[in-house]
Coordinates of C-alpha atoms in Angstrom, one line a residue:
X274 CA -7.5 -14.4 18.1
X275 CA -6.3 -11.9 15.7
X276 CA -5.3 -9.0 18.4
X277 CA -3.6 -9.7 21.8
X278 CA -4.1 -6.9 24.7
X279 CA -1.0 -6.3 26.8
X280 CA -2.5 -7.2 29.7
X281 CA -3.1 -10.6 28.2
X282 CA 0.8 -10.9 27.3
X283 CA 1.8 -9.7 30.8
X284 CA -0.5 -12.1 32.4
X285 CA 0.5 -15.1 30.6
X286 CA 4.0 -14.5 29.0
X287 CA 4.7 -18.2 28.7
X288 CA 1.5 -18.7 26.3
X289 CA 2.8 -16.5 23.7
X290 CA 5.7 -16.1 21.3
X291 CA 6.2 -12.3 20.9
X292 CA 8.2 -11.2 17.6
X293 CA 9.4 -7.6 17.1
X294 CA 8.8 -6.7 13.7
X295 CA 10.0 -2.6 14.4
X296 CA 11.3 -1.2 11.3
X297 CA 11.9 2.3 9.5
X298 CA 11.3 2.6 6.0
X299 CA 13.8 5.8 6.0
X300 CA 16.4 3.9 8.0
X301 CA 16.2 0.2 7.5
X302 CA 18.4 -0.9 10.3
X303 CA 16.8 1.4 13.1
X304 CA 14.2 -1.5 14.1
X305 CA 16.8 -4.1 14.7
X306 CA 18.7 -1.5 16.8
X307 CA 15.8 -0.2 18.7
X308 CA 15.8 -4.6 19.3
X309 CA 18.9 -4.5 20.3
X310 CA 18.6 -1.9 22.8
X311 CA 15.4 -3.4 24.4
X312 CA 12.6 -5.9 23.6
X313 CA 9.7 -7.8 25.2
X314 CA 11.2 -10.5 27.1
X315 CA 11.7 -13.3 24.6
X316 CA 11.0 -11.6 21.7
X317 CA 12.6 -12.4 18.5
X318 CA 13.9 -10.0 15.5
X319 CA 12.1 -10.0 12.2
X320 CA 13.6 -7.5 9.9
X321 CA 11.3 -6.6 6.7
X322 CA 13.6 -6.4 4.1
X323 CA 15.7 -9.3 5.0
X324 CA 12.9 -11.8 6.8
X325 CA 9.6 -10.7 5.4
X326 CA 10.2 -9.7 1.8
X327 CA 12.7 -10.7 -1.4
X328 CA 15.0 -8.3 -3.0
X329 CA 13.7 -5.8 -5.3
X330 CA 13.7 -6.4 -9.0
X331 CA 13.3 -4.2 -12.1
X332 CA 9.6 -5.3 -12.1
X333 CA 8.6 -5.5 -8.7
X334 CA 7.5 -3.3 -6.0
X335 CA 9.6 -2.1 -3.2
X336 CA 8.6 -5.5 -1.0
X337 CA 8.3 -8.1 -2.6
X338 CA 6.4 -11.4 -1.4
X339 CA 9.5 -13.5 0.5
X340 CA 10.9 -16.4 -1.0
X341 CA 8.9 -19.3 1.2
X342 CA 10.7 -21.7 1.3
X343 CA 13.2 -19.5 3.0
X344 CA 10.9 -17.7 5.4
X345 CA 9.6 -21.3 6.4
X346 CA 13.3 -21.9 7.7
X347 CA 13.4 -19.0 9.3
X348 CA 10.2 -19.7 11.5
X349 CA 11.5 -22.6 12.2
X350 CA 15.0 -21.8 13.5
X351 CA 12.3 -18.8 15.9
X352 CA 11.1 -21.8 17.3
X353 CA 7.9 -21.5 15.6
X354 CA 5.9 -24.6 15.3
X355 CA 2.2 -25.3 15.2
X356 CA 1.8 -24.9 18.8
X357 CA 3.3 -21.5 19.4
X358 CA 1.2 -18.6 19.6
X359 CA 3.0 -15.8 18.1
X360 CA 2.5 -12.2 18.9
X361 CA 3.9 -9.8 16.4
X362 CA 4.4 -6.1 17.7
X363 CA 6.0 -2.8 16.6
X364 CA 6.0 0.8 17.2
X365 CA 3.5 1.8 14.7
X366 CA 0.0 0.8 15.8
X367 CA 1.1 -2.8 13.9
X368 CA 1.8 -1.0 10.4
X369 CA 4.9 -3.4 9.8
X370 CA 3.6 -6.2 12.9
X371 CA 0.6 -7.0 10.2
X372 CA 2.8 -8.1 7.4
X373 CA 4.0 -10.9 9.7
X374 CA 0.5 -11.9 11.3
X375 CA -0.6 -12.2 6.8
X376 CA 2.5 -14.0 6.0
X377 CA 1.8 -16.7 8.9
X378 CA -1.7 -16.7 8.0
X379 CA -1.1 -17.3 4.5
X380 CA 1.5 -20.1 5.3
X381 CA -1.4 -22.1 7.5
X382 CA -0.3 -20.9 10.8
X383 CA -3.3 -19.2 12.5
X384 CA -2.2 -19.3 16.1
X385 CA -0.9 -15.7 15.6
X386 CA -1.8 -12.2 16.8
X387 CA -0.9 -8.7 16.6
X388 CA -0.2 -6.9 20.1
X389 CA -2.6 -4.1 19.9
X390 CA -0.9 -0.9 20.9
X391 CA 2.3 -2.1 19.9
X392 CA 5.5 -1.8 22.2
X393 CA 4.4 1.6 23.5
X394 CA 1.3 0.2 25.5
X395 CA 3.4 -2.5 26.9
X396 CA 5.5 0.5 28.3
X397 CA 3.0 2.1 29.6
X398 CA 1.8 -0.7 31.5
X399 CA 5.8 -0.5 33.0
X400 CA 6.4 -3.8 31.3
X401 CA 10.2 -4.8 31.2
X402 CA 12.2 -4.4 28.2
X403 CA 15.3 -6.6 28.2
X404 CA 18.5 -6.3 25.5
X405 CA 19.1 -10.2 26.3
X406 CA 18.6 -12.2 23.3
X407 CA 15.8 -15.0 23.8
X408 CA 17.3 -19.0 24.2
X409 CA 16.0 -20.3 20.7
X410 CA 15.1 -24.4 20.3
X411 CA 14.8 -24.5 16.3
X412 CA 11.9 -26.7 15.3
X413 CA 10.5 -27.6 11.7
X414 CA 7.7 -25.5 10.4
X415 CA 5.3 -27.0 8.3
X416 CA 3.7 -24.5 5.7
X417 CA 0.5 -25.3 4.5
X418 CA 0.4 -22.1 1.4
X419 CA -2.6 -20.4 0.6
X420 CA -1.9 -19.3 -3.3
X421 CA -5.8 -18.0 -3.2
X422 CA -4.3 -15.2 -0.3
X423 CA -3.2 -12.5 -2.7
X424 CA -3.7 -11.4 -6.0
X425 CA -0.7 -10.8 -8.4
X426 CA -0.9 -7.5 -10.9
X427 CA -2.4 -9.6 -13.9
X428 CA -5.1 -11.3 -11.8
X429 CA -6.1 -7.7 -10.1
X430 CA -5.9 -6.0 -13.6
X431 CA -8.5 -8.5 -14.8
X432 CA -10.6 -8.4 -11.9
X433 CA -11.1 -4.6 -12.3
X434 CA -11.9 -4.7 -15.4
X435 CA -14.8 -7.1 -14.7
X436 CA -15.9 -5.3 -11.5
X437 CA -15.6 -8.5 -9.9
X438 CA -13.5 -7.4 -7.0
X439 CA -13.0 -4.1 -4.7
X440 CA -9.0 -2.6 -4.2
X441 CA -8.7 -0.5 -1.3
X442 CA -5.6 1.4 -1.2
X443 CA -4.3 2.1 2.8
X444 CA -2.6 5.2 1.8
X445 CA -3.0 8.6 3.1
X446 CA -5.6 10.4 1.2
X447 CA -3.1 12.7 -0.4
X448 CA -0.8 10.1 -1.3
X449 CA -3.9 8.8 -3.1
X450 CA -5.2 11.8 -5.0
X451 CA -1.7 12.3 -6.3
X452 CA -1.3 15.9 -4.2
X453 CA 1.8 14.0 -2.9
X454 CA 4.2 11.6 -3.0
X455 CA 7.1 11.4 -1.0
X456 CA 8.5 7.7 -1.7
X457 CA 7.8 6.5 -5.1
X458 CA 8.5 8.1 -8.6
X459 CA 5.0 8.7 -9.8
X460 CA 2.0 10.1 -7.9
X461 CA -1.5 9.0 -7.9
X462 CA -3.8 5.6 -7.4
X463 CA -4.6 2.7 -9.1
X464 CA -8.0 3.3 -11.6
X465 CA -10.9 1.9 -9.8
X466 CA -9.8 2.0 -6.2
X467 CA -10.9 3.7 -3.3
X468 CA -9.0 5.1 -0.1
X469 CA -9.0 4.0 3.5
X470 CA -5.9 5.3 5.1
X471 CA -4.9 2.4 7.5
X472 CA -4.8 5.2 10.9
X473 CA -8.5 5.2 10.0
X474 CA -8.3 1.6 11.6
X475 CA -6.8 3.3 15.1
X476 CA -8.2 5.0 17.9
X477 CA -6.3 8.2 19.6
X478 CA -3.9 5.8 21.3
X479 CA -2.6 3.8 18.7
X480 CA -5.0 0.7 19.5
X481 CA -7.6 -0.6 17.0
X482 CA -11.2 0.2 17.0
X483 CA -13.9 -2.0 18.4
X484 CA -15.0 -4.6 15.6
X485 CA -18.5 -2.8 15.3
X486 CA -16.9 0.8 14.5
X487 CA -14.4 -1.5 11.8
X488 CA -17.6 -3.2 10.6
X489 CA -19.0 0.2 9.5
X490 CA -16.1 1.7 7.9
X491 CA -15.2 -1.2 5.7
X492 CA -19.1 -1.9 4.8
X493 CA -19.7 1.7 3.9
X494 CA -17.3 0.8 1.2
X495 CA -18.0 -2.6 0.2
X496 CA -21.2 -2.1 -0.9
X497 CA -22.5 -4.9 -2.6
X498 CA -19.0 -6.6 -2.9
X499 CA -18.5 -9.6 -0.4
X500 CA -15.3 -9.7 1.8
X501 CA -13.5 -12.0 -0.4
X502 CA -14.0 -10.2 -3.3
X503 CA -11.7 -7.1 -1.4
X504 CA -8.0 -6.5 -2.7
X505 CA -5.8 -4.4 -0.3
X506 CA -3.2 -2.2 -1.7
X507 CA -0.6 0.5 -0.4
X508 CA 3.0 1.7 -1.4
X509 CA 4.6 -1.5 -1.3
X510 CA 2.3 -4.6 0.0
X511 CA 3.4 -3.8 4.0
X512 CA 0.9 -1.8 5.3
X513 CA -2.1 -2.8 3.2
X514 CA -2.0 -6.4 5.5
X515 CA -3.2 -3.5 8.5
X516 CA -6.6 -2.9 6.4
X517 CA -7.1 -6.9 6.0
X518 CA -6.5 -7.3 9.9
X519 CA -8.8 -4.9 10.7
X520 CA -11.6 -6.5 8.1
X521 CA -10.8 -9.6 9.9
X522 CA -11.2 -8.0 13.4
X523 CA -14.3 -6.7 12.4
X524 CA -15.7 -10.3 10.9
X525 CA -15.3 -9.7 7.4
X526 CA -13.2 -12.5 6.2
X527 CA -11.0 -13.6 3.1
X528 CA -10.2 -10.3 2.1
X529 CA -6.9 -10.4 -0.3
X530 CA -3.6 -8.4 -0.6
X531 CA -2.0 -7.0 -3.9
X532 CA 1.4 -7.6 -2.4
X533 CA 3.3 -5.5 -5.7
X534 CA 1.0 -2.5 -4.8
X535 CA 1.5 1.1 -6.2
X536 CA 5.4 0.9 -6.4
X537 CA 4.7 -2.3 -8.7
X538 CA 2.1 -0.9 -10.2
X539 CA 3.7 1.9 -11.5
X540 CA 6.8 0.0 -13.0
X541 CA 5.0 -0.6 -16.4
X542 CA 4.0 2.7 -18.5
X543 CA 1.3 0.7 -20.1
X544 CA -0.6 0.6 -16.7
X545 CA -2.7 3.7 -16.4
X546 CA -2.9 6.6 -13.3
X547 CA -5.5 8.3 -11.9
X548 CA -5.5 11.6 -9.7
X549 CA -7.8 13.1 -8.0

């Protein structure tokens, strides 16, 4: 179950362990401040920079994959074990929550969903928020790391050269084309990539489109490629997880993440850049 509805969470709160993933790239502490003011009862808070990423280095993108040993410890400290059904949520239609969803699955924990519509959908049902911190009993979290869930930059360059993968860039069409670049120092996209902005995974309420619509969207891009040949990219490897989630909802299983994404790719002047 990759998505959980607000109705399901509200009716059966004891069945789920919510994790608040709200975050702002412009104001990195905003999400934690919002959590302190009010969150879904029982929710823990996962900070994108501190918990779900590693520190930036001279060769990485803006949100490198976390140290999996440290993340494993943190998951146990949050009370997440093999029996916990985690529900990740944010206030951006799952753009940040999907990072935790992907990380948990990559660590072998498949009892994880994203709250469809996020905290806005929760509030639209007049469900309560609380500032009370949850009482947590730490538990052991046993990871089973799937190293095939992502491709590093060398593996990506190889498969692009061999035409054995399809790279889907989740950024806006303006950023993909190189018309504008509000975050990174170089504009454009990785040569050979196709563009599928993650906003196109959503309806006008900020909920995911039906599985059939998502399948049609991605199948139109994929051509003869199989789902496991698809690699997702964005600016820093966070929002790209939304595309992986959309494909899983669509029944197109096994697509991969390029964690470094555009912000890593442009670290080397030897890597080519394309614009439209």
